[in-house]
Each structure stands twice: as C-alpha cells, then as structure tokens.
Short mmCIF file of C-alpha atoms in Angstrom, two decimals:
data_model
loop_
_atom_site.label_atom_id
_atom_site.label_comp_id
_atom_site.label_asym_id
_atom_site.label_seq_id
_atom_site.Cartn_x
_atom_site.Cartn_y
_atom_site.Cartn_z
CA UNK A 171 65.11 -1.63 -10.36
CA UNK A 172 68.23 -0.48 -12.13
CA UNK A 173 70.23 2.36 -11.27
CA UNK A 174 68.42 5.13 -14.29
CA UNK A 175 65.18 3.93 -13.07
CA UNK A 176 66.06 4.94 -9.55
CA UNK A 177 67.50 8.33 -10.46
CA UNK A 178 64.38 9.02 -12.68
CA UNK A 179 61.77 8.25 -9.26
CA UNK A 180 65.14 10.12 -7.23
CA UNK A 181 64.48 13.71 -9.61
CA UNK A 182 60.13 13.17 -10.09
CA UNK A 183 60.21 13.50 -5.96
CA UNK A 184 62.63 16.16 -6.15
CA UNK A 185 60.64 18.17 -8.73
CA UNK A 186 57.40 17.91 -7.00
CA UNK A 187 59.21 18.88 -3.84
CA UNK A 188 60.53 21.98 -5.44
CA UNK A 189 56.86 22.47 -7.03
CA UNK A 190 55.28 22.31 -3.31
CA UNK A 191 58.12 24.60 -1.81
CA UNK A 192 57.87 27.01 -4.50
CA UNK A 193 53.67 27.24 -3.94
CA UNK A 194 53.74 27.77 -0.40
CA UNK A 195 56.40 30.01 -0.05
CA UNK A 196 55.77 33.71 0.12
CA UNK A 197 56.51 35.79 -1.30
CA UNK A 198 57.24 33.71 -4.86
CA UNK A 199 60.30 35.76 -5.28
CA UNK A 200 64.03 34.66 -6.51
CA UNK A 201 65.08 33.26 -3.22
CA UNK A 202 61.19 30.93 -3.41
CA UNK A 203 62.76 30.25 -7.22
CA UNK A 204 66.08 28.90 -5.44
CA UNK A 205 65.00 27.00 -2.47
CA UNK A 206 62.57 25.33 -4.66
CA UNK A 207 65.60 24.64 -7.48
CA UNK A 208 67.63 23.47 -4.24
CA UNK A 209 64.84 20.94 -3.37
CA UNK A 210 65.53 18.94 -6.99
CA UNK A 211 68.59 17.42 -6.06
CA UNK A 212 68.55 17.49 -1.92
CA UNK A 213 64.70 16.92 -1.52
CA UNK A 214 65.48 14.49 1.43
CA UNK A 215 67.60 17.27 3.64
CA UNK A 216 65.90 20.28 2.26
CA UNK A 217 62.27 19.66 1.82
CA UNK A 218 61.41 19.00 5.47
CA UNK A 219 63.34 22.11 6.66
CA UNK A 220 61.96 24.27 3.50
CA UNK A 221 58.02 23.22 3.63
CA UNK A 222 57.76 22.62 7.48
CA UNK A 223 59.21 25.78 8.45
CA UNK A 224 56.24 27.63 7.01
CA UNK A 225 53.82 28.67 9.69
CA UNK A 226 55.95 26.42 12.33
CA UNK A 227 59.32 27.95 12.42
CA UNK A 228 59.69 31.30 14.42
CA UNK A 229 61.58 32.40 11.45
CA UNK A 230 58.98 33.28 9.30
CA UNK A 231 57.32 35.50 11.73
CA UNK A 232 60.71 36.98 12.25
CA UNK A 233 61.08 37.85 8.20
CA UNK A 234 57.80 38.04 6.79
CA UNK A 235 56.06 40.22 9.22
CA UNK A 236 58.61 43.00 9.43
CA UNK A 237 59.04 43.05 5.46
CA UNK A 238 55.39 43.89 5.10
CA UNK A 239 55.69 46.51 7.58
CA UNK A 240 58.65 47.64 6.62
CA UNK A 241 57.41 48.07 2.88
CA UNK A 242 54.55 49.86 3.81
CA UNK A 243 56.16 52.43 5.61
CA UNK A 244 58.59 52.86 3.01
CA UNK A 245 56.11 53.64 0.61
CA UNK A 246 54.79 56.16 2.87
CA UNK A 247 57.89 57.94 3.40
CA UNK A 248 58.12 58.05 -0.31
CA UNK A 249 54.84 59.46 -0.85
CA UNK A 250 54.84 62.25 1.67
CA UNK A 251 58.74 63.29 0.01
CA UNK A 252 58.64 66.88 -0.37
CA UNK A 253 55.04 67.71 1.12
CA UNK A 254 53.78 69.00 4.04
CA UNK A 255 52.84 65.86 5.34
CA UNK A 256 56.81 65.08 5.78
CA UNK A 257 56.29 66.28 9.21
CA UNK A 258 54.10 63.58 10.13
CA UNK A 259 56.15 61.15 9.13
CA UNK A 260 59.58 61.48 9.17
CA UNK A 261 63.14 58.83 8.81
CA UNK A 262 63.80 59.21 11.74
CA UNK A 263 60.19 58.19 13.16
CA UNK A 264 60.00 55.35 10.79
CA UNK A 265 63.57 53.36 12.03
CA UNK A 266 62.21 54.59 15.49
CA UNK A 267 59.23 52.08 14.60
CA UNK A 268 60.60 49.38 12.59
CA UNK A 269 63.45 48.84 15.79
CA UNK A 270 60.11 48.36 18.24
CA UNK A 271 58.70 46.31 15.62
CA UNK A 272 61.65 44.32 15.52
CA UNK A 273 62.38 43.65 19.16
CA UNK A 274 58.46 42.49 19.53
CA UNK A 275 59.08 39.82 16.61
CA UNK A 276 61.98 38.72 17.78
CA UNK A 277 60.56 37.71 21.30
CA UNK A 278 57.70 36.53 19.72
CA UNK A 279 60.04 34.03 17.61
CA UNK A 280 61.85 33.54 20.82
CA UNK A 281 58.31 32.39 22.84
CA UNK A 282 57.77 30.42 19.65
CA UNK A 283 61.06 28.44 20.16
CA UNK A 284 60.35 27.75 23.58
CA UNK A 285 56.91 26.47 23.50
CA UNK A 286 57.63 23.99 20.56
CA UNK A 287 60.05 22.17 23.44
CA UNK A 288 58.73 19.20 24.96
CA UNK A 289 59.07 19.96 28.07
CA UNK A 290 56.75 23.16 27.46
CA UNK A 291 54.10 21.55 25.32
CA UNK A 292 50.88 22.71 26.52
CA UNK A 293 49.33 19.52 25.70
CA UNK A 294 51.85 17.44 27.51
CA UNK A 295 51.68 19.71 30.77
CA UNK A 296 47.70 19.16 30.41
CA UNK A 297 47.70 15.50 30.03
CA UNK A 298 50.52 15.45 32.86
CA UNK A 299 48.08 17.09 35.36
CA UNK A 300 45.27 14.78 34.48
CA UNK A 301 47.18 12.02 35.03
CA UNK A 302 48.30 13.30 37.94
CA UNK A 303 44.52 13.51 39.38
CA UNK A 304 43.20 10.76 37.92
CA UNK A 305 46.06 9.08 40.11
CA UNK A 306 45.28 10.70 43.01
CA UNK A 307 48.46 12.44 43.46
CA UNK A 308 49.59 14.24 46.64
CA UNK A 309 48.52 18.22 46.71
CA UNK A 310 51.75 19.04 46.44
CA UNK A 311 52.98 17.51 43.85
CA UNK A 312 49.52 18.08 41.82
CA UNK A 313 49.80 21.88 42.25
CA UNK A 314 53.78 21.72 41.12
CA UNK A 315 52.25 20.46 37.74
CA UNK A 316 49.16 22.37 37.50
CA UNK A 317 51.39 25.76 37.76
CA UNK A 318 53.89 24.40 35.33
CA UNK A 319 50.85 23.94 33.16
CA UNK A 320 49.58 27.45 33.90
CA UNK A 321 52.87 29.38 32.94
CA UNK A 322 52.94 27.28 29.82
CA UNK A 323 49.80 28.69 29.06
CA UNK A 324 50.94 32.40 30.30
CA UNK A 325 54.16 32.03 27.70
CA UNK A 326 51.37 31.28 24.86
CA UNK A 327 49.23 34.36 25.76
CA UNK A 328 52.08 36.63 25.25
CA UNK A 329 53.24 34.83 22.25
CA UNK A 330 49.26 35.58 20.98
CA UNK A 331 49.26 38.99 21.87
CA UNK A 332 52.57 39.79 20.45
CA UNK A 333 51.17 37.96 17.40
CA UNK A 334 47.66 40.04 17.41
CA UNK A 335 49.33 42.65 18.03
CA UNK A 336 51.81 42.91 14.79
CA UNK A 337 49.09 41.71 12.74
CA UNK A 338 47.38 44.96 13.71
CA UNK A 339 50.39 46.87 13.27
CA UNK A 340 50.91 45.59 9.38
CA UNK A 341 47.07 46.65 8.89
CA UNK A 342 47.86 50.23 9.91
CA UNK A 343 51.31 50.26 8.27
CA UNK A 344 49.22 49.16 4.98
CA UNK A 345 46.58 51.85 5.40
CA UNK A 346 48.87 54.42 6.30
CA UNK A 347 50.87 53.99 2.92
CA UNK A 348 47.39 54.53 1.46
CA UNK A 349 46.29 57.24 3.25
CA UNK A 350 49.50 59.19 2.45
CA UNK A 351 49.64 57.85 -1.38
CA UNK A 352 46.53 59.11 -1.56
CA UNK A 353 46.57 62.91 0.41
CA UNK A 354 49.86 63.34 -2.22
CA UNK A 355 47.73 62.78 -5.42
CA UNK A 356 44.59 63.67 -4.20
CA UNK A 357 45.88 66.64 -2.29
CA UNK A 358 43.42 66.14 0.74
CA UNK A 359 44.23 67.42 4.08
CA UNK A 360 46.87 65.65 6.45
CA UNK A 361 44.05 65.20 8.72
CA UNK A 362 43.29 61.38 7.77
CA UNK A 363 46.71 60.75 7.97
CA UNK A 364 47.85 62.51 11.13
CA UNK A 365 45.15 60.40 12.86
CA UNK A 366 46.36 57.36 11.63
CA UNK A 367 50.27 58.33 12.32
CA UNK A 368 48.65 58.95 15.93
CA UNK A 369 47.14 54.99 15.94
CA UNK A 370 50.40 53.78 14.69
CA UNK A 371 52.58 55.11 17.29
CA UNK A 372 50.52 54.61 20.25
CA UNK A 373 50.47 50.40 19.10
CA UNK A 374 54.22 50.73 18.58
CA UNK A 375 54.37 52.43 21.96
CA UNK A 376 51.93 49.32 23.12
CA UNK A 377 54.35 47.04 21.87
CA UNK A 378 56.68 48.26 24.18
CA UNK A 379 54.82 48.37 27.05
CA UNK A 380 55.34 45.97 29.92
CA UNK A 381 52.44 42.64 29.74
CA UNK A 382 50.18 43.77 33.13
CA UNK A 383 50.49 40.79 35.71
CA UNK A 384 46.12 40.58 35.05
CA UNK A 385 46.67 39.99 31.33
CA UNK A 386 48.97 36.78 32.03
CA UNK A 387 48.38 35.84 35.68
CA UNK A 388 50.14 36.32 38.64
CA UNK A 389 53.80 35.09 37.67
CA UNK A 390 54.87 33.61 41.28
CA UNK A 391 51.89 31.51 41.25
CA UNK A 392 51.84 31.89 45.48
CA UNK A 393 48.33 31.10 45.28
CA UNK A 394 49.05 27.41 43.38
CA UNK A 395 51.22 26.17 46.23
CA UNK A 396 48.80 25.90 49.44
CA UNK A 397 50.70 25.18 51.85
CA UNK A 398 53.27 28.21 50.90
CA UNK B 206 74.23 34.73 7.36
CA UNK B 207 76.37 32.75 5.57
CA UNK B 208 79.49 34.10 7.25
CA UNK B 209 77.48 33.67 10.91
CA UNK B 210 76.44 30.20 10.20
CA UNK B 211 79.79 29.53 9.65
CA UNK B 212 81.12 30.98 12.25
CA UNK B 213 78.71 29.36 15.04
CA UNK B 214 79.75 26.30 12.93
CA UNK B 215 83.71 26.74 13.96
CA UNK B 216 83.57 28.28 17.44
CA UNK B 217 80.39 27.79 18.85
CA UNK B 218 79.29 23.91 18.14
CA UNK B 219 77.31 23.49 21.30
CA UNK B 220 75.00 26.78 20.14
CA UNK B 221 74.63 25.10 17.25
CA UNK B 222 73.48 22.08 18.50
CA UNK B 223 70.78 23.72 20.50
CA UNK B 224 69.40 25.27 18.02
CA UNK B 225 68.72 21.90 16.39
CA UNK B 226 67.72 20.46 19.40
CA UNK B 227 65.41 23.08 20.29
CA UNK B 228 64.41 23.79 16.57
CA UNK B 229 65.12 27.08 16.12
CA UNK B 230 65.74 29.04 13.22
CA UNK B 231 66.89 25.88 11.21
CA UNK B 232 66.61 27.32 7.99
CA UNK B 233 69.54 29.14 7.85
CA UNK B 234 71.73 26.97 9.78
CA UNK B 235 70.86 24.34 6.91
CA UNK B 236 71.72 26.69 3.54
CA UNK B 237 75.14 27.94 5.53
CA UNK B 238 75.73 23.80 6.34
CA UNK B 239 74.64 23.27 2.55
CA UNK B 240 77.38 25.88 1.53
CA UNK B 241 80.01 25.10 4.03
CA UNK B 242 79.93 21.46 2.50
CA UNK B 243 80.03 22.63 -0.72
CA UNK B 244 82.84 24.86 -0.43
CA UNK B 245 85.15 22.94 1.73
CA UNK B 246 84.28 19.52 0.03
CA UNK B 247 84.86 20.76 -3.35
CA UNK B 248 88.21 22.30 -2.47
CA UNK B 249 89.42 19.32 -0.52
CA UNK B 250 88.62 17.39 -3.42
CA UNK B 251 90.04 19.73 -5.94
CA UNK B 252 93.55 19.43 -3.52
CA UNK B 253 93.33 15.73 -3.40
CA UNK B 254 92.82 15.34 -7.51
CA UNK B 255 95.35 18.15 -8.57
CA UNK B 256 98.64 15.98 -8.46
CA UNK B 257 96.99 14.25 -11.38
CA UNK B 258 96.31 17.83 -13.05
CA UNK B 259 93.04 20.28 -14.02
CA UNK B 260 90.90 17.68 -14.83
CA UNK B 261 91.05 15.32 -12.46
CA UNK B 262 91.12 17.85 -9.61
CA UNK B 263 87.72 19.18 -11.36
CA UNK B 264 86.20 16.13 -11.24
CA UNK B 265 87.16 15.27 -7.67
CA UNK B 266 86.08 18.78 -6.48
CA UNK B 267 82.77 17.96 -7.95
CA UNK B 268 82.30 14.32 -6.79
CA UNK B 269 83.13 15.39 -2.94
CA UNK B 270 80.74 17.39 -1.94
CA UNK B 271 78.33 15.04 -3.62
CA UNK B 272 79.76 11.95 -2.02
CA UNK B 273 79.17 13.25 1.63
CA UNK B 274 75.47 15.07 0.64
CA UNK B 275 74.51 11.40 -0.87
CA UNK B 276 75.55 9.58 2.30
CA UNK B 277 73.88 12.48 4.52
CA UNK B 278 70.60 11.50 1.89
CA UNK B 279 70.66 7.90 3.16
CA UNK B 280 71.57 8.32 6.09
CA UNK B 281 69.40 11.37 7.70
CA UNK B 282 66.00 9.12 7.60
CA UNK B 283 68.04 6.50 9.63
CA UNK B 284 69.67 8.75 11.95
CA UNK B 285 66.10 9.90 12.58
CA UNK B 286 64.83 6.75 13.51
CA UNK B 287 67.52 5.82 15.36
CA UNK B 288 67.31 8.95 17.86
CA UNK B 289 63.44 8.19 18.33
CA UNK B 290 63.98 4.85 18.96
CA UNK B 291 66.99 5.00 21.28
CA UNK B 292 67.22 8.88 22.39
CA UNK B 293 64.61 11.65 22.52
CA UNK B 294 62.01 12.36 19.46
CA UNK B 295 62.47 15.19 17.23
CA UNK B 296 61.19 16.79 14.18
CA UNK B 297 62.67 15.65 11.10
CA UNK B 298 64.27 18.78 10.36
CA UNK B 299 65.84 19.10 13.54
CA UNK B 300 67.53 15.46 12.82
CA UNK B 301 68.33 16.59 8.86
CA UNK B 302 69.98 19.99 10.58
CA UNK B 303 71.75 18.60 13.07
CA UNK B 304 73.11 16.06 10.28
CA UNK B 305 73.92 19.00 8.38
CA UNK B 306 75.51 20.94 10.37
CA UNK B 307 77.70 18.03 11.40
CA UNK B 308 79.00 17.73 8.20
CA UNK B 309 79.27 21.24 7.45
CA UNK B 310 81.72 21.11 10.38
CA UNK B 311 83.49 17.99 8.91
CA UNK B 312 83.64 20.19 5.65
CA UNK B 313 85.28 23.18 7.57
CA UNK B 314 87.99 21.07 8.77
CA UNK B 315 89.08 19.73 5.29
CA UNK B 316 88.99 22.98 4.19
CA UNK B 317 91.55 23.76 6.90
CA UNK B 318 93.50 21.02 5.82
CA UNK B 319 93.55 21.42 2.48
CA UNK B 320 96.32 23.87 1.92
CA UNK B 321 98.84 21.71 4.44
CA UNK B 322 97.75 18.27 2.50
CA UNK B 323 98.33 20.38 -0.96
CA UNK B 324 102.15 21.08 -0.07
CA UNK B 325 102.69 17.84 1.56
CA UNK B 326 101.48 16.00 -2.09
CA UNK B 327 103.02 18.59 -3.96
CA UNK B 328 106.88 17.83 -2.00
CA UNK B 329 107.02 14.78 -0.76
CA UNK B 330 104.22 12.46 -0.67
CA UNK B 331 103.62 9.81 -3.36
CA UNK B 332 99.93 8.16 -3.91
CA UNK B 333 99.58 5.88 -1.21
CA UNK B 334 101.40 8.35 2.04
CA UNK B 335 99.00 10.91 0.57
CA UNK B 336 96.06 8.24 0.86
CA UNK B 337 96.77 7.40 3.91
CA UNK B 338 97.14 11.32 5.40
CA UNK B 339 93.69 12.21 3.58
CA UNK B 340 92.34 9.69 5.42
CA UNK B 341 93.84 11.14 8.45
CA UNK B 342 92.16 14.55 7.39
CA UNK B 343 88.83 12.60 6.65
CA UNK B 344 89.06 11.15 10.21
CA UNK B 345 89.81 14.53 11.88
CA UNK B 346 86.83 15.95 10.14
CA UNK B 347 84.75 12.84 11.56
CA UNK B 348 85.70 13.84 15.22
CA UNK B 349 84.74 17.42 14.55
CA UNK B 350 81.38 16.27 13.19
CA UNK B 351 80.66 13.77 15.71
CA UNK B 352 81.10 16.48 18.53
CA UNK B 353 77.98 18.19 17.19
CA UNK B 354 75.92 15.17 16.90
CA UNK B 355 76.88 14.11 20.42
CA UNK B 356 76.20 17.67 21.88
CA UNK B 357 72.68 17.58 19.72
CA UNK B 358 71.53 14.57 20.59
CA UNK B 359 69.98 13.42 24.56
CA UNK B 360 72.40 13.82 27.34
CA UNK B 361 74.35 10.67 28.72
CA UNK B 362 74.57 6.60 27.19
CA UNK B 363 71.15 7.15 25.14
CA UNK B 364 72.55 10.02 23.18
CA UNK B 365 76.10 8.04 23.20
CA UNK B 366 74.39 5.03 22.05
CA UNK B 367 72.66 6.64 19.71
CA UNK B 368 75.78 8.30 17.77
CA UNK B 369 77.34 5.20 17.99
CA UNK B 370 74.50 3.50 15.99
CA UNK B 371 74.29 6.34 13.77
CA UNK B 372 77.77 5.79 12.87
CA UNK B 373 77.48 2.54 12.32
CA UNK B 374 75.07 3.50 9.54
CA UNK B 375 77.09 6.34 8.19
CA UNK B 376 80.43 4.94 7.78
CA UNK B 377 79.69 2.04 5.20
CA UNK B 378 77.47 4.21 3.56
CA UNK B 379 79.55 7.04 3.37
CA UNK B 380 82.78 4.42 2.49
CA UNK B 381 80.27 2.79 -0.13
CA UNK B 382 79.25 6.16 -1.74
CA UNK B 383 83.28 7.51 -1.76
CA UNK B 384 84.01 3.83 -3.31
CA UNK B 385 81.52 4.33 -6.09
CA UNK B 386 82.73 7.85 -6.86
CA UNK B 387 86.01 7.12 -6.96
CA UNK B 388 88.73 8.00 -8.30
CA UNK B 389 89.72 11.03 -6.30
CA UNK B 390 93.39 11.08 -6.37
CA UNK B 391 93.80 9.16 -9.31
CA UNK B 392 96.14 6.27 -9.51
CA UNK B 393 99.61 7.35 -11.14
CA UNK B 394 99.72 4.30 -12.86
CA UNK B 395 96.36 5.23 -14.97
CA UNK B 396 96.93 7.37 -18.08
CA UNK B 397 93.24 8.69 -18.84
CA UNK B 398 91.08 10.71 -15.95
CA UNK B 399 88.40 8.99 -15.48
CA UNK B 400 85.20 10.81 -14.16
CA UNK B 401 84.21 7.52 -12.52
CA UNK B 402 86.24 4.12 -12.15
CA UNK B 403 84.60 1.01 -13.94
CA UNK B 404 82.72 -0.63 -11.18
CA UNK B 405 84.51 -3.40 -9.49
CA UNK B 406 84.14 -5.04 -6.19
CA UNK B 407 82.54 -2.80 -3.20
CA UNK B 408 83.83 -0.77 -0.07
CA UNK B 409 83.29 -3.56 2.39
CA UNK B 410 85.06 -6.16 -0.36
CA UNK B 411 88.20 -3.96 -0.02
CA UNK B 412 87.98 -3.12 3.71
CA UNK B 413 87.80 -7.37 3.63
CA UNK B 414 90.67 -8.13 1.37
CA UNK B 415 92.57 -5.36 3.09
CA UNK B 416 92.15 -6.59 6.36
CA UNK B 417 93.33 -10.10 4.79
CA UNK B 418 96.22 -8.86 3.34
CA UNK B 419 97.80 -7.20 5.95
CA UNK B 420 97.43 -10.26 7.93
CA UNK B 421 99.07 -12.43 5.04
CA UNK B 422 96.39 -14.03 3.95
CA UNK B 423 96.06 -14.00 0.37
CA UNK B 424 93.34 -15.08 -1.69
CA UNK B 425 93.86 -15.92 -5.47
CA UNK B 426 91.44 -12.95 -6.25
CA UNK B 427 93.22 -10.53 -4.24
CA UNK B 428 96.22 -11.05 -6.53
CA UNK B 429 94.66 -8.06 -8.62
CA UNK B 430 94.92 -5.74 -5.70
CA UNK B 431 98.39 -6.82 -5.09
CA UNK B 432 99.01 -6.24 -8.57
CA UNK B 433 97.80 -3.26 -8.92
CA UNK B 434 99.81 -1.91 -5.97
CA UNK B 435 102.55 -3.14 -7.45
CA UNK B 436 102.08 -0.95 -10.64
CA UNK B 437 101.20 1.90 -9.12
CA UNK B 438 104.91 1.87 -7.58
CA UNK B 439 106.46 1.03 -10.31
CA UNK B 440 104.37 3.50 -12.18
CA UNK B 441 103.54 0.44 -14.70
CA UNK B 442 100.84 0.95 -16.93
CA UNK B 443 100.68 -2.44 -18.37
CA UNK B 444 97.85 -4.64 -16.91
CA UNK B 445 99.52 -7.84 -16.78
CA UNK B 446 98.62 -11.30 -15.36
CA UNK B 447 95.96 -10.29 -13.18
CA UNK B 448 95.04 -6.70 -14.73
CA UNK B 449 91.51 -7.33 -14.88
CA UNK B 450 88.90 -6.87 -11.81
CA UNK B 451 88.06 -10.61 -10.21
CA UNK B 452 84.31 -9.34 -10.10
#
C-alpha cells in the first residue's frame, strides 16, 4: 500500500467519523458542524471522545438538559413582556430556577462520574457478592460486600430520580412557554398559567429538597453488619 | 473553557489526570488539549524556523503541531493496550485524553520556551547549539508530559511500567514522524525552503550512525553526514564528493 493510498483510507474513516458525530449530536448546530469537521483529520483522538460521550458522559446531561430548560423559560419571559401575566413570572424567578436546576444537574453529572468507576460498578459489586456466597464466605466479610453493593445501588437511585426528575422539569418548562405564548395571543386568563407556574416551582423546590432516608435506604447500613 | 483547560493543564496536572482516570467531563479537556497543542506547537515551530525567515518559520509552525498529533494518532491505540494489558482498563477516551492532555502540557512548555530559545538563536546560537537546546526544550516538555501520564495511569510499578512501555512506543514514533517532517530549522547551508526534505535514510538510521560517529566509528556511508556537517559550518552550498543521500 503506498503512502496516497493510505491517506485516501486515512480521510474515508475520517469523513464517515465526522458523518456519525455530526448525526448523533444534538442539537445539529455550528459547534455539531465543527466537532464533526474536527473528526476528518483527528478521527483516532476525537471520535471516541466525540461519539461515546453521547448518553455516557455526565456532560451531556450537564449541557443539554439545562439549555432546553433554559430556552423554554426564556421564551416565556418573552411572551408574558409587558402583560399582566409578568407577575407570574418574573427575571428574577426564572435565574431563581435555572440556579436549582443547575445545582441538581450538576450532582447528577457528579453521581454519573462516580458510578462509571470500577470500583462502584453495580455489576461488579453484584457479581462480587455472589462470589462471595457461592464461596461460602464468612458473615462478616459477606455483609461488608453486600452493603457496598447496596449503597452502589442507593448512589444510582438518586442519580434516577435526579434524572426523572429534570426530565419532568423540561416538560413543564416546555408547556409553560406554551401556555404563556398562548394566554399573550389568545388573551385567555392567567389562570392556566398561574397553575402551571405553581407545578413548576413546587418541582424546583423538590429538587432541592433533601432525598428521605426511605427513598434510598438507611445510609449507615447498621442493620447489614450483625454482629454491630 | 479554553482558558480553564489550560489552566488545570499548567497548575493542576494531578486534577487533570483524575478526570481522565475517572472519565469525567473529557470532552472539554480534549478540545482545550487539541488547542493548547496547536497553539504552542505552532509557535515553537514558527521560533525554531524563523532564523531561516517567513517561510520557513510558516512551514515549521505548521508541520509541529502536526508532527506530535500524528505520533499521538499512532500511538494512543497502543498506549491503550498497553495500560489494559499491564495497568488498569479504561475506556478509550479516557486513554486518548489522558494522551492528550499530556501533550497539551508538553505543548505549554514549548510555548514557554519559545521566546528564551527565539533570543538565544537570534544572538548567539548557530544551527547545531540551537539543535541541540531545542532538543533540550523538547525534552523538558517530555518530563512535563510524562508527569500526567504517570499521575493518570495505576498507582505504583504497573503504572511505572506501563509509561515506560508507552514511551518506548512514543519516542521512535514521535522521532520517526519529526524525521519525516523535517526540516524545521532549516540547514544554513540549503538555499531553497523546502516544505519537506527529500526522503533519505530514517530516525533510527541517524540515531545509529550518530551513535557511531561519536564513538569514531565511521562507515563509508556516513561520509555524507560528515559531509554535510561540514558544509553546514562552512556555510558551503556545493554538494561535493559525497553530496548525495547513501539511501
């Protein structure tokens, strides 16, 4: 194989790289246009770190999910400009919001980082205490890894409900741009939209709100050590 | 970002490193490593061609930063390998980052030395002093890079062994690549700027017949090295006897 030949195979992989980073990235905007122009020439160092991050990388989840939000919400404030309905809805409330939203995605990336470690895989800590019985393993030492295995899974039920719960969050932030789009042209009642400024900050004020020990488990895990 | 990246690149390695060991928010640790190289690469390069004038410091600002991305290209998958083999497994990316940021790090450091190397070659260092304190810069850079890979990389003789290895890989690669690049000072005794020399010979040919030489061996063939030392100190442009490449 000469050296052309190579070069020609080098820029085919790099174009279909780019191709495949620019279709699964969202939103396809300039900075989709550049990392997939990046991937032409570096598709060994940036294609892995470009198409891998997407759904795996607390990143996303850290920049996707507050845009949307953030949007929405700034559409709203747009739409109820100079209305009545300001009063529902006001700057203020909205960076009061988006900071709450931001702290919850953050720790969600956080929780994310953490449980992609080996030494908190959830799969590893399972197969660990099966091993662990299958060998016959002293009580002690069994319940040391069953209630390593059970905080793993406590760290992935927050990271789910902090998930769930900013998935519901960009729902209402989407239907309250609607809602408020809609009472300015349609001129109906701030009614509908009070309501669903109501729903929006008692999630936020969910968000914030400390994870009760019956939702995750008792966090000292007493009961896992018997002879404690 | 850019700015932060490069920051955590200069005073915070070991963060760094964590956050490719742990896999963390890689993607922009990579694009500020991807820029860091760029920048400080091309500029080193630029200082290291611009004795020879505009055009050769254009062309060696532009074949730098390539030079260490297409060893980092070769190398990465090995490196990779290597750490999952000898060390601890981890996803690609976390290998390609750490790689990257490595060299982003190198990068940082020639761009710190460029503006001392500059005045040195611009007062009082001729071709082959100035050769030999790039190289110096070029090894300073290494040290600075291989502190993040060693801080990245499993704890105690694995991860040790590992770099080592890793190195091994990287250096010819990296020497071959620079060697097939070259020129990026640009011999005095050459009249045209080449964007690339004709090919002759390879990196581990020279590192051979220099390693012969300075013990005072001397093969017929390396009579064209010699000679071409002796031009460029002479500033002879005249090929002479043995003016043509043995290979």
């Amino acid at each position: 194989m000469r050296l052309v030949d190579l070069l020609v195979l080098y820029a085919v992989i790099g174009a279909a790289a780019a191709a495949a980073i620019y279709v699964r990235a969202a939103p396809r905007d300039g900075r989709a246009v550049a990392s997939a122009v990046l991937a032409v020439p570096l598709w060994p160092l940036w294609a892995p770190v470009a198409l891998t991050a997407r759904g795996a990388s607390p990143h996303l989840a850290r920049t996707r999910i507050p845009h949307q939000i953030e949007g929405a919400l700034a559409e709203a404030l747009v739409a109820v400009e100079g209305t009545p309905l300001s009063n529902l809805l006001s700057p203020a409330a909205v960076t009061g919001i988006l900071s709450e939203v931001a702290r919850v995605v953050n720790r969600s990336a956080e929780l994310d980082a953490l449980l992609r470690r080996p030494d908190l895989d959830p799969v590893a800590a399972e197969r660990h205490v099966a091993t662990l019985e299958a060998q016959g393993a002293p009580p002690r030492v069994l319940a040391s890894a069953r209630l390593h295995r059970e905080n793993i899974q406590r760290l992935e039920r927050l990271r789910d409900r902090d998930r769930r719960a900013l998935a519901e969050l960009t729902d209402l932030a989407g239907a309250l741009r609607t809602q408020m789009v809609l009472a300015r042209y349609a001129g109906s009642s701030a009614e509908g939209a009070s309501g669903i400024v109501s729903e929006l900050w008692a999630r936020v004020e969910g968000l914030g709100a400390a994870i009760e020990l019956s939702e995750i488990g008792d966090p000292n895990g007493v009961e896992a050590y018997p002879g404690r | 970002m850019l700015l932060a990246v490069i920051n955590d690149l200069l005073r915070s390695p070991s963060g760094v490193a964590a956050r490719c060991r742990e896999d963390a928010d890689l993607r922009p640790l990579v694009l500020g490593s991807l820029a860091a190289i760029a920048a400080g690469g091309a500029l080193f390069g630029a200082v290291l061609g611009i004795p020879r004038g505009a055009l050769q410091a254009t062309y060696a600002g532009a074949k730098l930063p390539f030079a260490m991305l297409a060893a980092l290209v070769v190398s990465a998958p090995a490196f990779h390998v290597l750490n999952a083999a000898i060390g601890r497994p981890q996803p690609f990316r976390s290998t390609v980052a750490l790689t990257l940021a490595a060299t982003g790090r190198a990068a940082l450091v020639l761009l710190a030395c460029a503006p001392g190397l500059w005045l040195a070659m611009d007062t009082v260092l001729e071709y082959h002093p100035a050769v030999l304190v790039a190289s110096t810069c070029y090894l300073l850079a290494g040290v600075a890079a291989l502190g993040v890979i060693l801080r990245g990389l499993m704890p105690g003789p694995r991860g040790l062994f590992t770099a080592v290895a890793f190195t091994s890989v990287l250096l010819p690669v990296g020497g071959q690549t620079a060697w097939m690049l070259r020129p990026f000072l640009g011999r005095p005794a050459h009249d045209e700027v080449p964007f690339l020399r004709a090919r002759e010979s390879s990196f581990a040919d020279a590192v051979h017949q220099s390693a012969w030489s300075a013990m005072g061996h001397y093969r017929e063939d390396a009579r064209f090295w010699d000679a071409e030392l002796a031009r460029d100190r002479l500033g002879d442009t005249d090929p002479g006897e043995y003016g043509r490449a043995p290979r």
